Amino acid sequence: MAMALSAHSDVETPLREASPHPIVRPASKAAGQLGVDGAPNARAKAKSRPTMASVTSSAGNFLSRKVRGIFTKKTLNARLPITQWLPTYNLEMLEGDILAGFTVGLTVIPQGIAYALVAGLEPSYGLYSAFMGCFVYTLLGSCKDITIGPTAIMAIMTHEYSGEGGPDFAVLLCFLSGIIILASGICNLGFLITFISKPVICGFTSAAAITIASSQLKGLFGLSYNSEGFLETCEKLFSHIAETKWQDLTLGICCMICLLLMRKLKDLKAVKPNAADSTGKKVFKKIIFLSSVGRNAIVVIVAGIIAFVAPENTFQLTKRVDGGMPSFQLPPFSTEVNNVTYSFGDMMTSVGSGVAIIPLISILESIAIASAFAGGKTIDATQEMIALGFCNILGSFVQSMPVTGSFSRTAVNATSGVRTPAGGVVTGLLVMLALAFLTPYFRYIPKATLSAMIICAVIFMVEYEMVLPIWRARKLDQLPLWGSFLTCLFWKLEYGILVGVGINLAILLYGTARPKVGVTAVMRQDGDEPAYILVEPRSGLFFPSIDHVRSVVSKAGRGMANGNLTVVVDCKHFVGVDFTAAKVNNRERYLKI
């Protein structure tokens, strides 16, 4: 059996012939470098040896070029995006930003209070987390639609890693997350996110949404118990179901119905703006639109009024919210909880892997949102990570928990007509005004209303509609999807991501170790008998696949070729060859490709 390797089965590449003309070296150069006996000239040798002055000069020139590269207009515009849109800012943009910022503010205030409770913190910490990111992203953000603040996933992750330690642990997590995100952005490590596939993200997001929704059922039913995870929450719910308060359940269900109905108002054709509408009709449609996007605030206000006029103890109410702005101070590097002092090392031990998991989820969520609302434009992932890092770092100085981009509020921002990131300034100011003047009234908000609001927000994060497209595209991708989903739901959220990524890597490695190899018989032009057997590996030749490819070639030689025909291995599909494959010893024969 003969074996041949070629770049193309029907094309021969001739070897390049030696040049008939000798290479002539200039006499002066040769004489300057070689002595009489052909040895290097001592003067030339000394001249080529680098001196300390030359090394210092080269290093200085290198640093000078780097510094000049940093302080250029192009770099300034890329790393401080406000310098791009601020010079062209006008009244029309200001009008759109004010309207959008006010609408997002009405959404983030009740959401911030609710997400703080999900994180196991006092309600005020949700508002502390809702304004600093808005201001920072205005300066550093590259996407006009994104709003930075507390989210459902960040709240549940914060509760998982700092729930028992209290607010100081959450603030420290915010600071450390910002440092890691900023360092990742500076080092251009955003490419690592590409190793987390869409099925893994879908599985994680869906499981997190179900976990968050299940954790809010106790508030919806008016129950009081402590639980961790989906299974324990369901167990505790069924064991305490007889203690349900019908007042809270009725109010919560009514709030959910109102929120879902009001969510659809802005999608009605009758509400869509029309150039032929009269002024009164335009105003009416704008009011309906604002009522739809600001539904959370409207429902919370109405429910608060009901709780205020109802007899005492009719509903379970939110705890008293501390008023006033938080003090600007360093994040806590030590704390005391229940008369037990925790040093920085103790706090790091307590938060554990949350130091790595929370920044990863924060980056993943924010960049995914930026990509979704980019309108086909390229996203500067590095700049987004830098902006998000500073949002968390500076947020920790005002006692914020970890924050990231919010999909629901970003959608509200986009549909409200935001023109630039300056809309975040209006949102931040509205949150600060709420902290200064409205906190005494927040204690009348029923817990059932907040639970209904969170459930209505997260149920749309369950990406059930992705199962069928993934099945049609590639059935094997169901493994990381369901592996991630089931692990997150029944074990822990962070382990679900690791399991999903592990399954993806295993699939990729299996494809590398067992590449597809086509075997066909090429027939003679003047007859029906085969001229040779063509073997076509469909990818590169790397060390895990050597035995597999060799086995296929051997079977082709013994089977179709019957030991009498040439077996040609066509390498035109190769994307690469490693050392082991290029120099594999098979009975003292080397494959040279």
Coordinates of C-alpha atoms in Angstrom, one line a residue:
M1 CA 0.0 0.0 0.0
A2 CA 1.4 3.3 -1.0
M3 CA 0.6 6.5 0.9
A4 CA 0.9 10.1 -0.4
L5 CA 0.3 13.5 1.2
S6 CA -0.5 16.5 -0.9
A7 CA -1.9 20.0 -0.5
H8 CA -4.3 19.2 -3.4
S9 CA -5.0 15.7 -4.8
D10 CA -4.6 16.8 -8.5
V11 CA -2.0 19.5 -8.3
E12 CA 1.8 19.2 -7.9
T13 CA 3.8 22.0 -6.5
P14 CA 7.4 22.0 -8.0
L15 CA 10.3 22.7 -5.8
R16 CA 11.9 26.1 -6.3
E17 CA 15.1 25.8 -8.3
A18 CA 18.4 27.2 -6.9
S19 CA 19.3 30.6 -8.2
P20 CA 22.0 30.5 -10.8
H21 CA 23.4 33.8 -9.6
P22 CA 25.6 33.9 -6.5
I23 CA 24.8 36.3 -3.7
V24 CA 27.4 39.0 -3.7
R25 CA 28.2 40.7 -0.4
P26 CA 29.5 44.3 -0.5
A27 CA 33.3 44.3 -0.1
S28 CA 33.3 47.1 2.5
K29 CA 30.7 45.4 4.7
A30 CA 32.5 42.0 4.4
A31 CA 35.9 43.6 5.1
G32 CA 34.6 45.5 8.1
Q33 CA 33.1 42.5 9.7
L34 CA 35.7 39.7 8.9
G35 CA 39.4 39.6 9.5
V36 CA 42.0 38.0 7.3
D37 CA 41.3 34.5 8.5
G38 CA 37.6 34.9 8.3
A39 CA 37.1 35.5 12.0
P40 CA 35.0 38.4 13.2
N41 CA 36.8 41.7 13.5
A42 CA 37.3 42.8 17.1
R43 CA 36.3 46.3 16.3
A44 CA 33.0 45.2 14.7
K45 CA 32.4 42.8 17.6
A46 CA 32.9 45.5 20.2
K47 CA 30.7 47.8 18.1
S48 CA 27.8 45.3 18.1
R49 CA 27.9 44.8 21.9
P50 CA 25.2 47.0 23.5
T51 CA 26.2 49.5 26.1
M52 CA 24.3 50.6 29.2
A53 CA 23.7 54.0 27.6
S54 CA 22.2 52.5 24.4
V55 CA 19.9 50.2 26.5
T56 CA 18.8 53.1 28.6
S57 CA 18.1 55.2 25.5
S58 CA 16.1 52.4 23.9
A59 CA 14.0 51.9 27.0
G60 CA 13.4 55.6 27.3
N61 CA 12.4 55.9 23.6
F62 CA 10.0 52.9 24.1
L63 CA 8.4 54.5 27.2
S64 CA 8.2 57.8 25.4
R65 CA 6.3 56.3 22.5
K66 CA 3.9 54.5 24.8
V67 CA 3.2 57.7 26.8
R68 CA 2.7 59.7 23.6
G69 CA 0.3 57.0 22.4
I70 CA -1.8 57.3 25.5
F71 CA -2.2 61.0 25.4
T72 CA -3.6 61.3 21.9
K73 CA -7.0 62.5 20.8
K74 CA -7.9 59.1 19.5
T75 CA -7.1 57.4 22.8
L76 CA -8.9 60.2 24.7
N77 CA -12.1 59.7 22.7
A78 CA -11.9 55.9 23.1
R79 CA -11.4 55.9 26.8
L80 CA -13.5 59.0 27.7
P81 CA -16.5 58.7 25.3
I82 CA -18.2 61.8 26.7
T83 CA -15.6 63.8 24.6
Q84 CA -17.2 62.4 21.4
W85 CA -20.9 63.4 22.0
L86 CA -20.7 66.4 24.4
P87 CA -19.4 68.9 21.8
T88 CA -22.5 68.3 19.6
Y89 CA -25.0 68.2 22.5
N90 CA -28.1 70.3 21.9
L91 CA -31.6 71.0 23.3
E92 CA -33.3 68.2 21.3
M93 CA -30.9 65.7 22.9
L94 CA -31.5 67.2 26.3
E95 CA -35.2 66.8 26.0
G96 CA -34.9 63.1 25.1
D97 CA -32.4 62.4 27.9
I98 CA -34.5 64.1 30.5
L99 CA -37.6 62.2 29.6
A100 CA -35.8 58.8 29.4
G101 CA -33.8 59.5 32.6
F102 CA -37.0 60.4 34.5
T103 CA -38.8 57.3 33.3
V104 CA -35.8 55.0 34.2
G105 CA -35.7 56.7 37.6
L106 CA -39.3 55.8 38.3
T107 CA -38.4 52.2 37.5
V108 CA -35.2 51.9 39.4
I109 CA -36.4 53.3 42.7
P110 CA -38.9 50.5 43.5
Q111 CA -36.6 47.9 41.8
G112 CA -33.7 49.0 44.0
I113 CA -35.7 48.5 47.2
A114 CA -36.9 45.1 46.0
Y115 CA -33.5 43.9 44.9
A116 CA -31.9 45.0 48.2
L117 CA -34.4 42.6 50.0
V118 CA -33.4 39.8 47.5
A119 CA -29.8 40.4 48.5
G120 CA -30.6 40.2 52.2
L121 CA -29.9 43.9 52.8
E122 CA -31.8 46.8 54.1
P123 CA -33.9 48.6 51.5
S124 CA -31.8 51.7 51.5
Y125 CA -28.8 49.8 50.1
G126 CA -30.8 49.2 46.9
L127 CA -31.0 53.0 46.5
Y128 CA -27.4 53.5 47.4
S129 CA -26.6 51.1 44.5
A130 CA -28.7 53.0 42.0
F131 CA -27.2 56.4 41.5
M132 CA -23.3 56.3 41.4
G133 CA -23.2 53.9 38.4
C134 CA -25.5 56.3 36.4
F135 CA -23.0 59.2 36.9
V136 CA -19.9 57.2 36.2
Y137 CA -21.3 55.6 33.1
T138 CA -22.2 59.0 31.7
L139 CA -18.5 59.8 31.5
L140 CA -17.1 56.4 30.6
G141 CA -19.9 54.5 28.9
S142 CA -19.9 53.8 25.1
C143 CA -23.5 52.7 24.7
K144 CA -26.2 55.4 25.1
D145 CA -29.0 52.9 26.2
I146 CA -27.3 51.0 29.1
T147 CA -28.2 51.9 32.7
I148 CA -26.0 50.6 35.5
G149 CA -27.4 49.6 38.8
P150 CA -28.8 46.8 40.9
T151 CA -30.2 43.8 39.1
A152 CA -32.0 40.6 40.0
I153 CA -29.0 38.3 39.2
M154 CA -26.5 40.5 41.0
A155 CA -28.9 40.6 44.0
I156 CA -29.2 36.8 44.3
M157 CA -25.4 36.4 43.8
T158 CA -24.7 39.0 46.5
H159 CA -27.1 37.2 48.9
E160 CA -25.4 33.9 48.2
Y161 CA -21.9 35.2 49.0
S162 CA -22.6 37.9 51.6
G163 CA -26.0 37.1 53.0
E164 CA -24.8 36.0 56.4
G165 CA -22.1 38.7 56.7
G166 CA -24.3 41.7 56.2
P167 CA -23.9 44.9 54.2
D168 CA -20.2 45.3 54.8
F169 CA -19.5 42.1 52.9
A170 CA -21.7 43.2 50.0
V171 CA -19.9 46.6 49.8
L172 CA -16.5 44.8 49.9
L173 CA -17.7 42.5 47.1
C174 CA -18.6 45.6 45.1
F175 CA -15.2 47.1 45.5
L176 CA -13.3 43.9 44.7
S177 CA -15.5 43.2 41.7
G178 CA -14.8 46.6 40.4
I179 CA -11.0 46.1 40.8
I180 CA -11.1 42.8 39.0
I181 CA -13.3 44.1 36.2
L182 CA -11.1 47.1 35.7
A183 CA -8.0 45.1 35.7
S184 CA -9.5 42.7 33.2
G185 CA -10.5 45.5 30.9
I186 CA -7.0 47.1 31.1
C187 CA -5.4 43.7 30.3
N188 CA -7.9 43.1 27.4
L189 CA -9.2 39.9 28.9
G190 CA -12.7 40.3 27.4
F191 CA -12.0 37.5 25.0
L192 CA -12.4 35.0 27.9
I193 CA -16.1 35.7 27.8
T194 CA -16.2 34.0 24.4
F195 CA -15.6 30.6 26.1
I196 CA -19.1 30.9 27.7
S197 CA -21.5 29.9 24.9
K198 CA -25.0 31.1 24.4
P199 CA -26.6 27.8 25.6
V200 CA -24.7 28.1 28.9
I201 CA -25.8 31.7 29.3
C202 CA -29.4 30.7 28.5
G203 CA -29.3 27.9 31.1
F204 CA -27.8 30.1 33.8
T205 CA -30.1 33.0 33.2
S206 CA -33.2 30.8 33.2
A207 CA -32.2 29.0 36.3
A208 CA -31.4 32.2 38.1
A209 CA -34.8 33.7 37.1
I210 CA -36.6 30.7 38.5
T211 CA -34.6 30.7 41.7
I212 CA -35.3 34.5 42.2
A213 CA -39.0 34.0 41.5
S214 CA -39.3 31.1 43.9
S215 CA -37.5 33.1 46.6
Q216 CA -40.3 35.8 46.3
L217 CA -43.2 33.4 46.8
K218 CA -43.0 33.8 50.6
G219 CA -43.6 37.5 50.3
L220 CA -46.4 37.0 47.8
F221 CA -48.1 34.5 50.2
G222 CA -47.4 36.6 53.3
L223 CA -45.2 34.0 54.9
S224 CA -42.0 34.2 57.0
Y225 CA -39.2 31.6 56.7
N226 CA -35.6 31.3 55.8
S227 CA -34.5 29.1 52.9
E228 CA -31.6 28.7 50.5
G229 CA -31.9 27.4 47.0
F230 CA -34.8 26.3 44.8
L231 CA -35.5 22.9 46.4
E232 CA -35.4 24.2 50.0
T233 CA -37.6 27.2 49.1
C234 CA -40.2 24.9 47.6
E235 CA -40.1 22.6 50.6
K236 CA -40.5 25.5 53.1
L237 CA -43.3 27.0 51.0
F238 CA -45.4 23.8 51.0
S239 CA -44.7 23.2 54.7
H240 CA -46.0 26.8 55.6
I241 CA -48.7 27.1 53.0
A242 CA -51.4 26.8 55.7
E243 CA -50.1 30.1 57.2
T244 CA -50.9 32.1 54.0
K245 CA -52.3 35.6 54.6
W246 CA -55.1 36.0 52.1
Q247 CA -54.7 39.8 52.2
D248 CA -51.1 39.7 51.0
L249 CA -51.9 37.0 48.4
T250 CA -54.8 39.0 47.0
L251 CA -52.9 42.2 46.8
G252 CA -49.9 40.4 45.2
I253 CA -51.9 38.7 42.5
C254 CA -53.7 42.0 41.7
C255 CA -50.4 43.7 41.4
M256 CA -49.1 41.0 39.1
I257 CA -52.1 41.3 36.8
C258 CA -51.8 45.1 36.7
L259 CA -48.1 44.9 35.9
L260 CA -48.5 42.4 33.1
L261 CA -51.4 44.3 31.5
M262 CA -49.7 47.6 31.8
R263 CA -46.6 46.1 30.2
K264 CA -48.5 45.5 27.0
L265 CA -50.0 49.0 26.8
K266 CA -47.0 50.4 25.0
D267 CA -47.1 47.7 22.4
L268 CA -50.7 48.4 21.3
K269 CA -51.1 49.9 17.8
A270 CA -53.4 52.6 19.1
V271 CA -50.6 54.0 21.3
K272 CA -48.0 54.1 18.5
P273 CA -47.2 57.8 17.6
N274 CA -48.5 59.0 14.2
A275 CA -47.4 62.1 12.4
A276 CA -51.1 62.9 11.6
D277 CA -52.1 63.0 15.3
S278 CA -53.4 66.2 16.9
T279 CA -51.5 67.7 19.8
G280 CA -54.1 66.4 22.3
K281 CA -53.8 62.9 20.9
K282 CA -50.0 63.0 21.0
V283 CA -50.1 64.0 24.7
F284 CA -52.6 61.2 25.5
K285 CA -50.4 58.6 23.8
K286 CA -47.4 59.9 25.6
I287 CA -49.2 59.6 28.9
I288 CA -50.2 56.0 28.1
F289 CA -46.6 55.2 27.1
L290 CA -45.2 56.7 30.3
S291 CA -47.8 54.8 32.3
S292 CA -46.6 51.6 30.7
V293 CA -42.9 52.0 31.2
G294 CA -43.4 53.5 34.7
R295 CA -45.8 50.8 35.8
N296 CA -43.6 49.7 38.7
A297 CA -43.7 53.1 40.3
I298 CA -47.5 53.5 39.7
V299 CA -48.3 50.1 41.2
V300 CA -46.0 50.6 44.2
I301 CA -47.6 54.1 44.9
V302 CA -51.1 52.7 44.6
A303 CA -50.3 49.7 46.8
G304 CA -48.6 52.0 49.3
I305 CA -51.7 54.2 49.6
I306 CA -53.9 51.1 50.1
A307 CA -51.6 49.9 52.9
F308 CA -51.5 53.4 54.5
V309 CA -55.3 53.6 54.8
A310 CA -55.8 49.9 55.7
P311 CA -55.9 48.8 59.3
E312 CA -52.6 48.1 60.9
N313 CA -51.1 44.6 60.4
T314 CA -53.3 44.0 57.3
F315 CA -50.3 43.6 55.1
Q316 CA -46.6 42.7 55.7
L317 CA -44.8 46.0 55.1
T318 CA -41.3 46.9 54.1
K319 CA -38.9 47.8 56.8
R320 CA -38.2 51.4 57.6
V321 CA -35.8 52.9 54.9
D322 CA -33.0 55.0 56.3
G323 CA -33.2 58.5 54.8
G324 CA -30.5 60.8 53.6
M325 CA -27.5 60.3 51.4
P326 CA -24.8 57.7 52.3
S327 CA -21.5 59.0 53.5
F328 CA -18.6 58.9 51.1
Q329 CA -16.0 56.6 52.7
L330 CA -13.6 53.8 52.0
P331 CA -15.2 50.3 51.6
P332 CA -14.9 48.2 54.8
F333 CA -11.8 46.1 55.0
S334 CA -12.8 44.8 58.4
T335 CA -16.1 44.6 60.2
E336 CA -17.9 43.3 63.2
V337 CA -21.0 41.1 63.0
N338 CA -22.8 39.8 66.1
N339 CA -19.8 40.8 68.3
V340 CA -17.4 38.8 66.1
T341 CA -14.6 40.8 64.5
Y342 CA -13.7 39.9 60.9
S343 CA -10.4 40.9 59.5
F344 CA -9.9 41.4 55.7
G345 CA -8.6 37.8 55.4
D346 CA -11.7 36.5 57.3
M347 CA -14.0 38.5 55.0
M348 CA -12.2 37.2 51.9
T349 CA -12.6 33.6 53.2
S350 CA -16.3 34.2 53.8
V351 CA -17.1 35.5 50.3
G352 CA -15.0 32.7 48.8
S353 CA -15.3 32.2 45.1
G354 CA -17.8 35.1 44.9
V355 CA -14.7 37.4 44.2
A356 CA -14.3 35.7 40.8
I357 CA -17.9 34.7 40.0
I358 CA -19.6 38.0 40.6
P359 CA -17.3 40.0 38.3
L360 CA -17.7 37.3 35.6
I361 CA -21.5 37.5 35.8
S362 CA -21.4 41.3 35.9
I363 CA -19.2 41.5 32.7
L364 CA -21.2 38.9 31.0
E365 CA -24.5 40.6 31.6
S366 CA -23.3 44.1 30.8
I367 CA -21.6 43.2 27.5
A368 CA -24.6 41.0 26.4
I369 CA -26.9 44.0 27.0
A370 CA -24.6 46.4 25.1
S371 CA -24.4 44.0 22.2
A372 CA -28.2 43.7 22.1
F373 CA -28.8 47.4 22.0
A374 CA -25.8 48.4 19.8
G375 CA -27.9 48.4 16.6
G376 CA -25.3 46.5 14.7
K377 CA -22.3 48.7 15.8
T378 CA -19.2 47.1 17.2
I379 CA -19.0 47.1 20.9
D380 CA -15.7 48.2 22.6
A381 CA -15.7 45.4 25.2
T382 CA -12.5 46.8 26.8
Q383 CA -14.1 50.2 27.4
E384 CA -17.3 48.7 28.7
M385 CA -15.3 46.7 31.2
I386 CA -13.4 49.8 32.3
A387 CA -16.6 51.7 32.7
L388 CA -18.2 48.9 34.7
G389 CA -15.1 48.5 36.9
F390 CA -15.2 52.2 37.8
C391 CA -19.0 52.0 38.5
N392 CA -18.4 49.3 41.1
I393 CA -15.3 50.9 42.6
L394 CA -16.8 54.3 43.1
G395 CA -20.1 52.8 44.0
S396 CA -18.5 50.9 46.9
F397 CA -17.5 54.3 48.4
V398 CA -21.3 55.1 48.8
Q399 CA -22.1 51.6 50.2
S400 CA -23.3 50.1 47.0
M401 CA -23.7 46.3 46.4
P402 CA -22.3 44.9 43.1
V403 CA -24.0 46.4 40.1
T404 CA -24.1 45.8 36.3
G405 CA -26.2 46.7 33.3
S406 CA -30.0 46.1 33.7
F407 CA -31.8 44.6 30.7
S408 CA -35.3 45.7 31.7
R409 CA -34.2 49.3 32.5
T410 CA -32.0 49.5 29.4
A411 CA -35.1 48.5 27.3
V412 CA -37.1 51.2 29.1
N413 CA -34.3 53.7 28.4
A414 CA -34.2 52.9 24.7
T415 CA -37.9 53.0 24.2
S416 CA -38.2 56.3 26.1
G417 CA -36.0 58.0 23.4
V418 CA -32.7 58.4 25.2
R419 CA -30.2 60.3 23.0
T420 CA -26.9 60.1 25.0
P421 CA -25.6 58.5 28.2
A422 CA -26.5 61.8 29.9
G423 CA -29.9 60.3 30.6
G424 CA -28.2 58.5 33.5
V425 CA -27.5 61.9 35.2
V426 CA -31.3 62.5 35.5
T427 CA -31.9 59.0 36.8
G428 CA -29.1 59.4 39.4
L429 CA -30.5 62.8 40.5
L430 CA -34.0 61.3 40.9
V431 CA -32.7 58.5 43.1
M432 CA -30.8 61.0 45.2
L433 CA -34.0 63.1 45.6
A434 CA -35.9 60.0 46.7
L435 CA -33.3 59.2 49.3
A436 CA -33.4 62.8 50.6
F437 CA -37.2 63.3 50.8
L438 CA -39.3 60.1 50.1
T439 CA -37.7 57.5 52.4
P440 CA -40.2 57.9 55.2
Y441 CA -43.0 56.8 52.9
F442 CA -41.2 53.7 51.6
R443 CA -42.1 51.8 54.8
Y444 CA -45.7 51.6 53.7
I445 CA -44.8 49.5 50.6
P446 CA -46.3 46.0 51.0
K447 CA -43.8 43.1 50.6
A448 CA -46.4 41.4 48.4
T449 CA -46.2 44.2 45.9
L450 CA -42.4 44.1 45.8
S451 CA -42.5 40.3 45.4
A452 CA -45.0 40.7 42.5
M453 CA -42.8 43.3 40.8
I454 CA -39.8 41.0 41.0
I455 CA -41.6 38.0 39.8
C456 CA -43.1 39.9 36.8
A457 CA -39.6 41.2 36.0
V458 CA -37.7 37.8 36.1
I459 CA -40.3 35.5 34.5
F460 CA -39.3 37.1 31.1
M461 CA -35.7 36.1 31.8
V462 CA -36.6 32.4 31.4
E463 CA -35.4 31.8 27.8
Y464 CA -37.6 28.8 27.0
E465 CA -38.0 30.1 23.4
M466 CA -34.3 29.3 22.8
V467 CA -34.6 25.5 23.3
L468 CA -36.1 24.8 19.8
P469 CA -33.7 27.0 17.8
I470 CA -30.7 25.4 19.6
W471 CA -32.1 22.0 18.8
R472 CA -32.5 22.8 15.2
A473 CA -29.0 24.4 14.9
R474 CA -27.1 21.7 16.7
K475 CA -28.6 19.0 18.9
L476 CA -25.4 18.5 20.8
D477 CA -25.7 22.1 22.2
Q478 CA -28.6 20.9 24.3
L479 CA -26.0 19.2 26.7
P480 CA -24.4 22.4 27.9
L481 CA -27.8 24.1 28.0
W482 CA -29.5 21.6 30.3
G483 CA -26.3 20.8 32.2
S484 CA -26.0 24.4 33.1
F485 CA -29.7 24.9 33.8
L486 CA -30.1 21.8 36.1
T487 CA -26.9 22.4 38.0
C488 CA -27.8 26.1 38.6
L489 CA -31.3 25.2 39.7
F490 CA -30.7 22.2 41.9
W491 CA -27.1 22.9 43.1
K492 CA -25.5 26.4 42.9
L493 CA -25.5 29.1 40.3
E494 CA -21.7 29.4 40.0
Y495 CA -21.3 25.6 39.6
G496 CA -23.8 25.6 36.8
I497 CA -21.6 28.0 34.8
L498 CA -18.5 25.7 35.4
V499 CA -20.5 22.6 34.4
G500 CA -21.8 24.3 31.2
V501 CA -18.3 25.5 30.2
G502 CA -16.8 22.1 31.0
I503 CA -19.4 20.3 28.8
N504 CA -18.6 22.8 26.0
L505 CA -14.9 22.2 26.3
A506 CA -15.4 18.5 26.3
I507 CA -17.4 18.7 23.1
L508 CA -14.7 20.9 21.5
L509 CA -12.0 18.5 22.5
Y510 CA -13.9 15.5 21.3
G511 CA -14.3 17.2 17.9
T512 CA -10.5 17.8 17.8
A513 CA -9.7 14.2 18.8
R514 CA -12.3 12.6 16.4
P515 CA -12.4 14.9 13.3
K516 CA -14.6 14.0 10.4
V517 CA -12.6 12.1 7.7
G518 CA -14.1 11.5 4.3
V519 CA -13.1 8.4 2.3
T520 CA -14.0 8.2 -1.4
A521 CA -12.8 6.2 -4.4
V522 CA -11.7 8.3 -7.4
M523 CA -12.5 6.5 -10.6
R524 CA -10.4 6.3 -13.7
Q525 CA -11.5 8.4 -16.6
D526 CA -11.3 5.5 -19.1
G527 CA -13.0 2.8 -16.9
D528 CA -15.0 1.8 -13.9
E529 CA -12.1 0.8 -11.7
P530 CA -10.8 3.2 -9.0
A531 CA -7.6 5.0 -9.7
Y532 CA -6.9 5.7 -6.0
I533 CA -8.5 6.2 -2.7
L534 CA -8.9 9.8 -1.4
V535 CA -8.9 10.4 2.3
E536 CA -9.9 14.0 3.4
P537 CA -9.6 15.0 7.0
R538 CA -11.9 17.9 7.6
S539 CA -9.9 19.8 10.1
G540 CA -6.3 20.2 11.4
L541 CA -4.0 17.3 12.4
F542 CA -3.2 17.6 16.1
F543 CA -1.9 15.1 18.5
P544 CA -5.3 13.9 19.9
S545 CA -6.4 13.0 16.4
I546 CA -3.3 11.1 15.1
D547 CA -4.5 7.6 16.0
H548 CA -8.0 8.3 14.7
V549 CA -6.7 9.6 11.3
R550 CA -4.1 6.8 11.0
S551 CA -6.8 4.2 11.7
V552 CA -9.1 5.6 9.0
V553 CA -6.2 5.6 6.5
S554 CA -5.3 2.0 7.4
K555 CA -8.8 0.8 7.0
A556 CA -9.1 2.6 3.7
G557 CA -5.9 0.8 2.5
R558 CA -7.0 -2.6 3.7
G559 CA -10.6 -2.2 2.7
M560 CA -11.4 -0.1 -0.3
A561 CA -7.9 -0.1 -1.7
N562 CA -7.5 -3.8 -1.0
G563 CA -3.7 -3.2 -0.5
N564 CA -3.3 -2.5 -4.3
L565 CA -4.2 1.1 -4.7
T566 CA -2.6 4.4 -3.7
V567 CA -4.2 6.1 -0.7
V568 CA -4.0 9.9 -1.0
V569 CA -4.4 12.0 2.1
D570 CA -5.7 15.4 0.9
C571 CA -4.7 18.1 3.3
K572 CA -6.4 21.1 1.8
H573 CA -8.9 21.3 4.7
F574 CA -6.1 21.5 7.3
V575 CA -6.2 24.5 9.6
G576 CA -3.0 23.6 11.4
V577 CA -0.6 20.8 12.3
D578 CA 1.3 20.5 15.6
F579 CA 4.7 19.1 16.3
T580 CA 3.5 15.7 17.4
A581 CA 1.5 15.2 14.3
A582 CA 4.2 16.4 12.0
K583 CA 6.8 14.1 13.4
V584 CA 5.0 11.0 14.5
N585 CA 7.2 7.9 14.5
N586 CA 5.4 5.0 12.9
R587 CA 8.0 2.2 12.5
E588 CA 10.7 4.7 11.7
R589 CA 8.7 6.5 9.0
Y590 CA 7.9 10.2 9.4
L591 CA 5.0 12.0 8.0
K592 CA 6.3 15.3 6.6
I593 CA 3.6 17.8 5.8

